[in-house]
Coordinates of C-alpha atoms in Angstrom, one line a residue:
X9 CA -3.3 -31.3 -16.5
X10 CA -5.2 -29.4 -19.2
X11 CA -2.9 -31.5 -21.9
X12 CA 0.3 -33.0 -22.7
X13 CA 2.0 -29.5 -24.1
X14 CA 0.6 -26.4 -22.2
X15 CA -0.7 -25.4 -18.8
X16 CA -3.1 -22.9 -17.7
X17 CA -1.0 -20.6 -14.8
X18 CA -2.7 -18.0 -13.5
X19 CA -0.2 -15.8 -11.2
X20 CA -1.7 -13.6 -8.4
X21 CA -0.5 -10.4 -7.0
X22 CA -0.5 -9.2 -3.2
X23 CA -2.7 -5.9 -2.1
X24 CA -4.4 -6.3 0.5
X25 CA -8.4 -5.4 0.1
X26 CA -7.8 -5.2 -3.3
X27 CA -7.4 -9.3 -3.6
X28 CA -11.1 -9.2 -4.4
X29 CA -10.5 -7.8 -7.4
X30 CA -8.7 -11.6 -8.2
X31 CA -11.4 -13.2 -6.8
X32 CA -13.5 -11.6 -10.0
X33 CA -11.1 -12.5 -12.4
X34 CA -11.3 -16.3 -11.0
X35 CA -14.9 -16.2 -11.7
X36 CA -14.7 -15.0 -15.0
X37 CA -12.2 -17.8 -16.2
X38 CA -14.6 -20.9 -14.6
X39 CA -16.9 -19.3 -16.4
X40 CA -15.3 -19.4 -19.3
X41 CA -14.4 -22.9 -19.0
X42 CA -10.8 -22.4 -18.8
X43 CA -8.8 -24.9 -16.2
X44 CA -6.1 -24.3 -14.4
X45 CA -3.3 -26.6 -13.8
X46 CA -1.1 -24.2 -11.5
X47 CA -2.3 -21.4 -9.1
X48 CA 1.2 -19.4 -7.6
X49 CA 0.2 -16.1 -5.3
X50 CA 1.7 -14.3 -2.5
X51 CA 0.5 -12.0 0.2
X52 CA -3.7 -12.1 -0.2
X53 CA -2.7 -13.7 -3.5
X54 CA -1.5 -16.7 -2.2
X55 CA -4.6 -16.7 0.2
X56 CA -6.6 -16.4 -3.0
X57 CA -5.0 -19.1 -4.2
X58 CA -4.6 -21.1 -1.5
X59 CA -8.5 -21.1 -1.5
X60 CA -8.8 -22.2 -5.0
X61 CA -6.5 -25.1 -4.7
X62 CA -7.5 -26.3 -1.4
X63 CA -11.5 -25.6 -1.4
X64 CA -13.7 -27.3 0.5
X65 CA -15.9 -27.6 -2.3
X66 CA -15.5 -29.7 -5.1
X67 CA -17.8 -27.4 -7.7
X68 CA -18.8 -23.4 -7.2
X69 CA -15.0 -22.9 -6.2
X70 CA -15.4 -19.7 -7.1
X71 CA -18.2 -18.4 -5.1
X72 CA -17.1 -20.4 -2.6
X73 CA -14.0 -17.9 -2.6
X74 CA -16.5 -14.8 -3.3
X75 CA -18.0 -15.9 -0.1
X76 CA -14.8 -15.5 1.6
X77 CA -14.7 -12.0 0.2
X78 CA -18.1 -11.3 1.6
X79 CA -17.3 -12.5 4.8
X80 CA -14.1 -10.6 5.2
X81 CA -16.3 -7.2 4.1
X82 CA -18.5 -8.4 7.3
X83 CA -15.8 -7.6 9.5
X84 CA -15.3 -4.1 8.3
X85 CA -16.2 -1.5 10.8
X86 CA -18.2 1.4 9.5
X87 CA -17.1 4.2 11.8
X88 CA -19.8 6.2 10.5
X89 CA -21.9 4.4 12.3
X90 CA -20.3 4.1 15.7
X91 CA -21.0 6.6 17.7
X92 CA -18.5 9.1 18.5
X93 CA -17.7 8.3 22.0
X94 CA -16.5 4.8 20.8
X95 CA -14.6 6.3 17.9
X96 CA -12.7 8.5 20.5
X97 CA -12.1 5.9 22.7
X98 CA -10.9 3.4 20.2
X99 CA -9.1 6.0 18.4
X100 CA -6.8 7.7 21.8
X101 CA -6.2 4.0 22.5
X102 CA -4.9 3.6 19.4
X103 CA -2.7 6.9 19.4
X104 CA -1.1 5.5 23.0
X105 CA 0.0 2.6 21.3
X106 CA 1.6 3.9 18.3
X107 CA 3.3 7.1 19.8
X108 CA 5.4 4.5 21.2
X109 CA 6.8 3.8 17.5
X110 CA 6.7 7.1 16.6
X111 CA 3.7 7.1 13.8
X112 CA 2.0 9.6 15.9
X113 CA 2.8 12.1 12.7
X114 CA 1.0 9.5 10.7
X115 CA -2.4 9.4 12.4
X116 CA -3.8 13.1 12.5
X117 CA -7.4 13.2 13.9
X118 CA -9.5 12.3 11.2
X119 CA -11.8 15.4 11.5
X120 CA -8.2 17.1 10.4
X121 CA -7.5 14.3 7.3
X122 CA -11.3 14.7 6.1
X123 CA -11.2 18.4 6.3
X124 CA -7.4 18.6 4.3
X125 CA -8.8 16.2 1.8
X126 CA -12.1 18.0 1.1
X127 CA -9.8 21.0 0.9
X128 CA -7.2 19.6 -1.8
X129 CA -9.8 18.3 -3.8
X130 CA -13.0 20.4 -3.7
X131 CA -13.3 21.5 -7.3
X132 CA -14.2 17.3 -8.5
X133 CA -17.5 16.1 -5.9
X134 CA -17.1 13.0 -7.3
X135 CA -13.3 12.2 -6.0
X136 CA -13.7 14.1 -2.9
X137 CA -16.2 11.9 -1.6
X138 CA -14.3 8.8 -3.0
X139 CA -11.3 9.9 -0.8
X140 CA -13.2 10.9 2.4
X141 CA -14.7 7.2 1.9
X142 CA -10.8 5.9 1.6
X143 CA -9.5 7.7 4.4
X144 CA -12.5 6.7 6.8
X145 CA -12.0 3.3 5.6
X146 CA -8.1 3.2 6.3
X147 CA -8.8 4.7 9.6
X148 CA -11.2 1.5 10.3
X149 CA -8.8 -0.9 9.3
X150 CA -5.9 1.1 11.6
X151 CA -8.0 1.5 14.8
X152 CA -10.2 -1.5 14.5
X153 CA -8.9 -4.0 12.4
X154 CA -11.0 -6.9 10.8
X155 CA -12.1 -9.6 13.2
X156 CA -12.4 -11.9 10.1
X157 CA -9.0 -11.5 9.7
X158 CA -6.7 -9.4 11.6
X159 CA -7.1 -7.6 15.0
X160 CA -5.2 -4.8 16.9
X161 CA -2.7 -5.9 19.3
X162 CA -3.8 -3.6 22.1
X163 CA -7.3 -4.7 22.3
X164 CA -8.3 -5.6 25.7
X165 CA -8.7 -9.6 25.0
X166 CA -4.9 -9.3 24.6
X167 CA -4.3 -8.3 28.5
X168 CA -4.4 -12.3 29.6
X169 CA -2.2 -13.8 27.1
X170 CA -0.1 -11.5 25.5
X171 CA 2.9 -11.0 27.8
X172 CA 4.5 -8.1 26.2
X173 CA 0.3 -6.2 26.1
X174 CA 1.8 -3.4 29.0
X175 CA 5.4 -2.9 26.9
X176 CA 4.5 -1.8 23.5
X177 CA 8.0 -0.6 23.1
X178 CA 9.2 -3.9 22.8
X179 CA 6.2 -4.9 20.1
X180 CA 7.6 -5.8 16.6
X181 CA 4.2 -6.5 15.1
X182 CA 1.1 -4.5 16.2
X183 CA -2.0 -6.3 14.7
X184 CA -2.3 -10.2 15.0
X185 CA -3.5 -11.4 11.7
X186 CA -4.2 -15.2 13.2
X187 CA -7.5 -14.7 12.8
X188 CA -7.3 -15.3 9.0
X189 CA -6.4 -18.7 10.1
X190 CA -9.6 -19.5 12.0
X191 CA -11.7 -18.2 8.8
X192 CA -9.7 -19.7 6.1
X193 CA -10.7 -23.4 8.2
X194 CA -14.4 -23.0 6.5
X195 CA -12.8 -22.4 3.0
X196 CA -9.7 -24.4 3.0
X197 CA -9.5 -28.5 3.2
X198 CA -5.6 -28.6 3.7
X199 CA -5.0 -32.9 3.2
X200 CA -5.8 -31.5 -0.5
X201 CA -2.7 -29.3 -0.6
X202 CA 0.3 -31.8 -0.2
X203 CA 1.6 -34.4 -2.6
X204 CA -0.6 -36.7 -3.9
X205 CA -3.4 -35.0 -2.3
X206 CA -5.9 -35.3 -4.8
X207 CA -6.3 -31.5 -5.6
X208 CA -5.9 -30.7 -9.4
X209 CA -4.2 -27.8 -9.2
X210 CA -0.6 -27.2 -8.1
X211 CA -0.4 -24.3 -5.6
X212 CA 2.5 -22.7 -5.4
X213 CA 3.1 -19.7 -2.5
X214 CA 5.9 -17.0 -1.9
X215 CA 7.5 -15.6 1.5
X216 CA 11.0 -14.5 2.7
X217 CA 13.4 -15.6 5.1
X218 CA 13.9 -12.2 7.5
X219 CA 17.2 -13.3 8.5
X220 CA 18.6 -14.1 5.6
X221 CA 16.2 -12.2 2.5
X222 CA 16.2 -15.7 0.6
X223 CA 13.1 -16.3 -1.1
X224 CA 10.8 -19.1 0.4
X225 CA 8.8 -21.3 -2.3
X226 CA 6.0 -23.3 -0.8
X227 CA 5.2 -26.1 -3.6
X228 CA 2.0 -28.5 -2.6
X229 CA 4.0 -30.9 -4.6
X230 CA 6.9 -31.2 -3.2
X231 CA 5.5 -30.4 0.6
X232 CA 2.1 -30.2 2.7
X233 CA 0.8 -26.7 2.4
X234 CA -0.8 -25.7 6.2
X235 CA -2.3 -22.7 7.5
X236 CA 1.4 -21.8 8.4
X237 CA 2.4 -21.1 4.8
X238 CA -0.6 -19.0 4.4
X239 CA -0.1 -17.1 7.4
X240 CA 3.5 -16.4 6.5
X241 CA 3.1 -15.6 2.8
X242 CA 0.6 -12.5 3.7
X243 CA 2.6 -11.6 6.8
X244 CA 3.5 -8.3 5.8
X245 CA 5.8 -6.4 7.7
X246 CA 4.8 -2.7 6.7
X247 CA 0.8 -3.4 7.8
X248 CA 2.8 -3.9 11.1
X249 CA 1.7 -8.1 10.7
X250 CA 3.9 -10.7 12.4
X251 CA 7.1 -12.4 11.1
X252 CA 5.5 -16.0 10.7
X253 CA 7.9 -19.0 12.1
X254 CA 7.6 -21.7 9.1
X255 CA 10.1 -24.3 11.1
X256 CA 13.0 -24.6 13.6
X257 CA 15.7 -21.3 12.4
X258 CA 13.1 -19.9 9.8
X259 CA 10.8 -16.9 10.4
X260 CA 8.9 -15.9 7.0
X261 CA 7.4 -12.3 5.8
X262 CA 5.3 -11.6 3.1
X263 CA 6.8 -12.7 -0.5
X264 CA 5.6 -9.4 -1.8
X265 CA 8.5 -7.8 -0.5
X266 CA 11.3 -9.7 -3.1
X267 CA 8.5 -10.1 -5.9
X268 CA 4.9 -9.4 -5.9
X269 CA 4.3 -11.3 -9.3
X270 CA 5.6 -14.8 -8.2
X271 CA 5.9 -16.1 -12.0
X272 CA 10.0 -17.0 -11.6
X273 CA 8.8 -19.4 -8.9
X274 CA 6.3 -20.9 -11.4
X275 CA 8.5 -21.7 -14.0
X276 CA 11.6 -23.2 -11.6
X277 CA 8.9 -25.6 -10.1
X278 CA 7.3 -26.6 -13.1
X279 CA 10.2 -26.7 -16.3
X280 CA 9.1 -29.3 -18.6
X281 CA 5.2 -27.8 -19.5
X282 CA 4.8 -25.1 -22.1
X283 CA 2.4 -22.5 -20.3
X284 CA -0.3 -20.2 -20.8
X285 CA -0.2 -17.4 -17.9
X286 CA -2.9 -15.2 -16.3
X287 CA -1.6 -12.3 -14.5
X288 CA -3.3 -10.4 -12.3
X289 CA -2.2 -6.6 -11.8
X290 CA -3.3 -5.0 -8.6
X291 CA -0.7 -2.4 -8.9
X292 CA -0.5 -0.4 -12.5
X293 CA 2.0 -0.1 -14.2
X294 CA 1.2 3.1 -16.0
X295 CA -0.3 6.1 -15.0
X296 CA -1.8 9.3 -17.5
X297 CA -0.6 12.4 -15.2
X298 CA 2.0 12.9 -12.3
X299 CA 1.3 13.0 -8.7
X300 CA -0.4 16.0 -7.6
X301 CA 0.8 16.6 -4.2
X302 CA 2.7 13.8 -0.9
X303 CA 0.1 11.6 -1.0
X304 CA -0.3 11.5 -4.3
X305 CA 3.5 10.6 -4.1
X306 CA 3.8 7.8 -2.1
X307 CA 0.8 6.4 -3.4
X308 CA 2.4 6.3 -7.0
X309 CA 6.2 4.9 -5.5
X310 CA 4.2 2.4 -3.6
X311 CA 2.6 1.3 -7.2
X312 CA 5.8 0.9 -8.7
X313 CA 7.0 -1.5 -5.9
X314 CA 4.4 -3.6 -6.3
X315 CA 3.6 -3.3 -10.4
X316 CA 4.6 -6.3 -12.3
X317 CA 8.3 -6.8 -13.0
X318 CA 8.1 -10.1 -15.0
X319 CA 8.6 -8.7 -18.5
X320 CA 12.6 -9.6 -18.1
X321 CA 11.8 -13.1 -17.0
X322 CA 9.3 -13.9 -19.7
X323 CA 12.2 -12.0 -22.2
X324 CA 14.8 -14.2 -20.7
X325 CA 12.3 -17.2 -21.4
X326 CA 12.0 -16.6 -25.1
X327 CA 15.7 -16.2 -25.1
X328 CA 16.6 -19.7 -23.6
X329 CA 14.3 -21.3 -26.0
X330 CA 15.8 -20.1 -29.0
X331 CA 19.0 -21.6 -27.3
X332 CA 17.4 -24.9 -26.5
X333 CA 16.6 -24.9 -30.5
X334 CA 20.1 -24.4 -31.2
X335 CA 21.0 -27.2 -28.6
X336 CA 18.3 -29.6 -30.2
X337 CA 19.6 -28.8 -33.9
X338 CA 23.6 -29.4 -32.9
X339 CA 22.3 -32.5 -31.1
X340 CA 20.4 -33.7 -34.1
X341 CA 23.5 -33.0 -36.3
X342 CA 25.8 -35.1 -34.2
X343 CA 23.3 -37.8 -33.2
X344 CA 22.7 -38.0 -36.8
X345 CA 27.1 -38.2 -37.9
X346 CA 28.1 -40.2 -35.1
X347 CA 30.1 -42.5 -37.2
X348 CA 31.4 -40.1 -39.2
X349 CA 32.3 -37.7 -36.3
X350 CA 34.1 -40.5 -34.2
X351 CA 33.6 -38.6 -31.5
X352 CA 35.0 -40.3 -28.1
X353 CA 32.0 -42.6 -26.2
X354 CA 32.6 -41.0 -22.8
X355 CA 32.6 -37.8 -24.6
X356 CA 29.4 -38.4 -26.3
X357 CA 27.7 -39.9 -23.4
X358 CA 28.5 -36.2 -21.4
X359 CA 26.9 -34.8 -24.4
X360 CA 23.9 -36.8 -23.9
X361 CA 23.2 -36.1 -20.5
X362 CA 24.1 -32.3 -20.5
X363 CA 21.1 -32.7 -23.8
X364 CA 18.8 -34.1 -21.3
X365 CA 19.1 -31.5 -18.6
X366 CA 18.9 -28.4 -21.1
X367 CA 16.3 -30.3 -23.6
X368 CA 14.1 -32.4 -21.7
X369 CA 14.3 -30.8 -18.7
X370 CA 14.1 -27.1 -18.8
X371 CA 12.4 -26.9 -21.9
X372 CA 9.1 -24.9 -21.4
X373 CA 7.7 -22.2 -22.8
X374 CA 5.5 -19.4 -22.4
X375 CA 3.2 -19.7 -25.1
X376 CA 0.8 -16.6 -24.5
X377 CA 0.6 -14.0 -21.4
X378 CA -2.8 -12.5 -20.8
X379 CA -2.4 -9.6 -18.1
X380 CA -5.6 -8.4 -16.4
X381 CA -5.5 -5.2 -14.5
X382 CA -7.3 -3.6 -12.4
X383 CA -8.0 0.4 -13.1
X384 CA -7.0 2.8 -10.4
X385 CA -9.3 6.0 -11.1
X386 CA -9.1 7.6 -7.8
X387 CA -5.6 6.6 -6.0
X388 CA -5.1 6.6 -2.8
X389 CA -2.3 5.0 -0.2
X390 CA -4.8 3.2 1.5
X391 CA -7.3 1.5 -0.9
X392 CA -5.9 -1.5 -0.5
X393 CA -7.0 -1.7 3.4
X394 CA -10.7 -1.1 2.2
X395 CA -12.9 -3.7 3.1
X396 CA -16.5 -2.1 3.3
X397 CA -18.9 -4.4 1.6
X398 CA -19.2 -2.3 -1.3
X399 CA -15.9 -1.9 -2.4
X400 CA -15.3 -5.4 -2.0
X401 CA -18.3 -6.4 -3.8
X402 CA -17.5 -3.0 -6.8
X403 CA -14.0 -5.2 -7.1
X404 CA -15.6 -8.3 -7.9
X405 CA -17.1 -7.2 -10.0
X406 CA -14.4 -5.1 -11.9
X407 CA -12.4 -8.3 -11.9
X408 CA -14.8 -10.5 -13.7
X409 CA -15.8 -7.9 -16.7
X410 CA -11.7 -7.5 -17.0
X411 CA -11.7 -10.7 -17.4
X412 CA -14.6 -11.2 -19.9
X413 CA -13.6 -8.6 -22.2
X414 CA -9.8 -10.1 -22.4
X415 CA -11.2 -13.1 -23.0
X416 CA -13.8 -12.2 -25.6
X417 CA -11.4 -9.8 -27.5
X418 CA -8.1 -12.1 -27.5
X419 CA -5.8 -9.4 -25.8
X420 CA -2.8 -11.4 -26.3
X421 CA 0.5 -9.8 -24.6
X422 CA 3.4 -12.0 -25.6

């Protein structure tokens, strides 16, 4: 731990491609010498973290994790450089599959979502092209996946050993994201995340029980942490990714879907230590004009999902201290006029314990919140499943001077 009073917590969000931008923000605290004692995330959060905690490495941590954002840009398709006959082909295969779900509405041709966005956005160049670049990205990621990472379920390879491949109406899941296991293995030594496995930082990850909607809390110190838990903290149900069985009678999704800012879950495992958290905001909060037209829409609702909702837990926090004061100073009074109280000894032992639980046991604080978020000057419903190289490498990038600049100008939210 960084000290007997306070740990460093740094809390990361879920979003898809735009995880990178964490990555930066990672680098900018090693840099800055700052150590962390607990690393919570869901979704690509928790894979983030699960990175950090876990590396391979026992130095450059975090470029070993920038290199897992390179690689995963390495699996992005370019469609503008396929040629068109392969587009087509990928692309009616693609429109067989999900006709049967009824997204066929969903998936114009993109000739017809270029043309409609050139359209609704001609009089500003700049954010034109940024949205052609978003939708042909999105298009990538929904007709050919990410080998590094997640793959259609129609794909050919499938034919042998998925039994359901010729009934697509019975599919519940329609990309196979198991291939995130298979890279995380060059990134991840797992006998560091488990109790007493010599890692020195806590990791804890989010999911949810789909039959029940309880909250799942994977803690690598109170359990082994395996590719599993990854797999079913970033199995998110709406990018069509498989329910993820944990054990016998529990099938996890994505945590994202109860919280996307797993800080609750921080402060239930870890009571006692006064903290200092990092959050990282994929999804912002606030915005500086109203949606301009559907997309625009469901691009801002989708925001507010996923924005940061911890301000009543870190209220509540402040609030339970001043209680535990009140405790401690009516605890001191008595302890100090025993005699003179005569208060019964059964009684006073009762008092003494129910001291320990609220005092000494659930008596931390958060000292100081730093949020770091990441700007959003051309939305779009589908940034987050941009993984060309140079948005990955634009988010690094944008993470780190976030980072810097909190760091260097003490932007202190408490």
């Amino acid at each position: 731990m960084s000290n007997n009073t306070i740990e460093n917590v740094l809390i990361l969000q879920g979003g898809g491609s735009l995880g990178a931008f964490g990555c930066g923000v990672y680098k900018a605290l090693v840099k800055n010498n700052i150590h962390l004692d607990v690393i919570a995330g869901t979704s690509i959060g928790g894979i983030n973290a699960a990175i950090i905690a876990g590396s391979k490495r026992e130095d450059n941590i975090d470029q070993l994790l920038e290199n897992f954002w390179l690689e995963l840009s390495e699996g992005f398709v370019d469609i503008d450089k396929l040629s068109p006959f392969s587009v087509w082909n990928w692309y009616m295969k693609t429109l067989q599959v999900l006709s049967k779900f009824d997204y066929y509405p969903y998936y114009s041709p993109l000739s017809a979502a270029v043309a409609g966005i050139k359209e609704t956005y001609s009089s500003n160049r700049i954010e034109m092209e940024m949205k052609v670049k978003q939708i042909k990205s999105f298009y990538s990621s929904a007709i050919f996946g990410n080998n590094k990472m997640f793959v259609p379920r129609w794909i050919p390879e499938y034919a042998l050993k998925d039994p359901e491949y010729f009934t697509p109406q019975k599919w519940t899941f329609l990309y196979d994201h198991s291939p995130l296991a298979k890279t995380l293995e060059r990134y991840i030594n797992y006998d560091k995340l488990k109790p007493e496995g010599n890692s020195n930082v806590r990791l804890i990850l989010t999911a949810v029980n789909v039959l029940n909607a309880r909250p799942l809390t994977f803690d690598s110190y109170k359990e082994q942490i395996t590719a599993t838990h990854v797999l079913a903290t970033s199995a998110y149900p709406t990018y069509n990714f498989s329910w993820i069985k944990v054990k016998d009678g529990v099938f996890a999704w994505d945590g994202s879907l109860l919280s996307n800012t797993p800080l609750r879950e921080v402060i239930e495992a870890s009571p006692k230590r006064d903290k200092r958290i990092y959050i990282i905001e994929n999804y912002p909060k606030n915005i500086d004009s109203l949606p301009k037209n559907i997309p625009e829409v469901y691009h801002r609702a989708r925001d507010i999902m996923f924005s940061d909702k911890t301000e009543h837990n870190i209220q509540m926090s402040k609030v339970i201290s001043r209680y535990l004061d009140y405790i401690e100073e009516l605890y001191q009074t008595i302890e100090n006029n025993v005699d003179k109280l005569r208060i019964d000894e059964k009684q006073l032992k009762r008092i003494r314990q129910k001291y320990k639980i609220y005092k000494q046991e659930h008596g931390a604080e958060i000292k100081e919140i730093y949020h770091v978020k990441r700007e959003e000057p051309y939305p779009h419903m589908s940034e987050n499943a941009d993984f060309s190289p140079q948005t990955i490498k634009n988010s690094i990038k944008e993470g780190e001077e976030k980072t810097n600049e909190i760091i260097k100008n003490k932007k202190l939210f408490k």
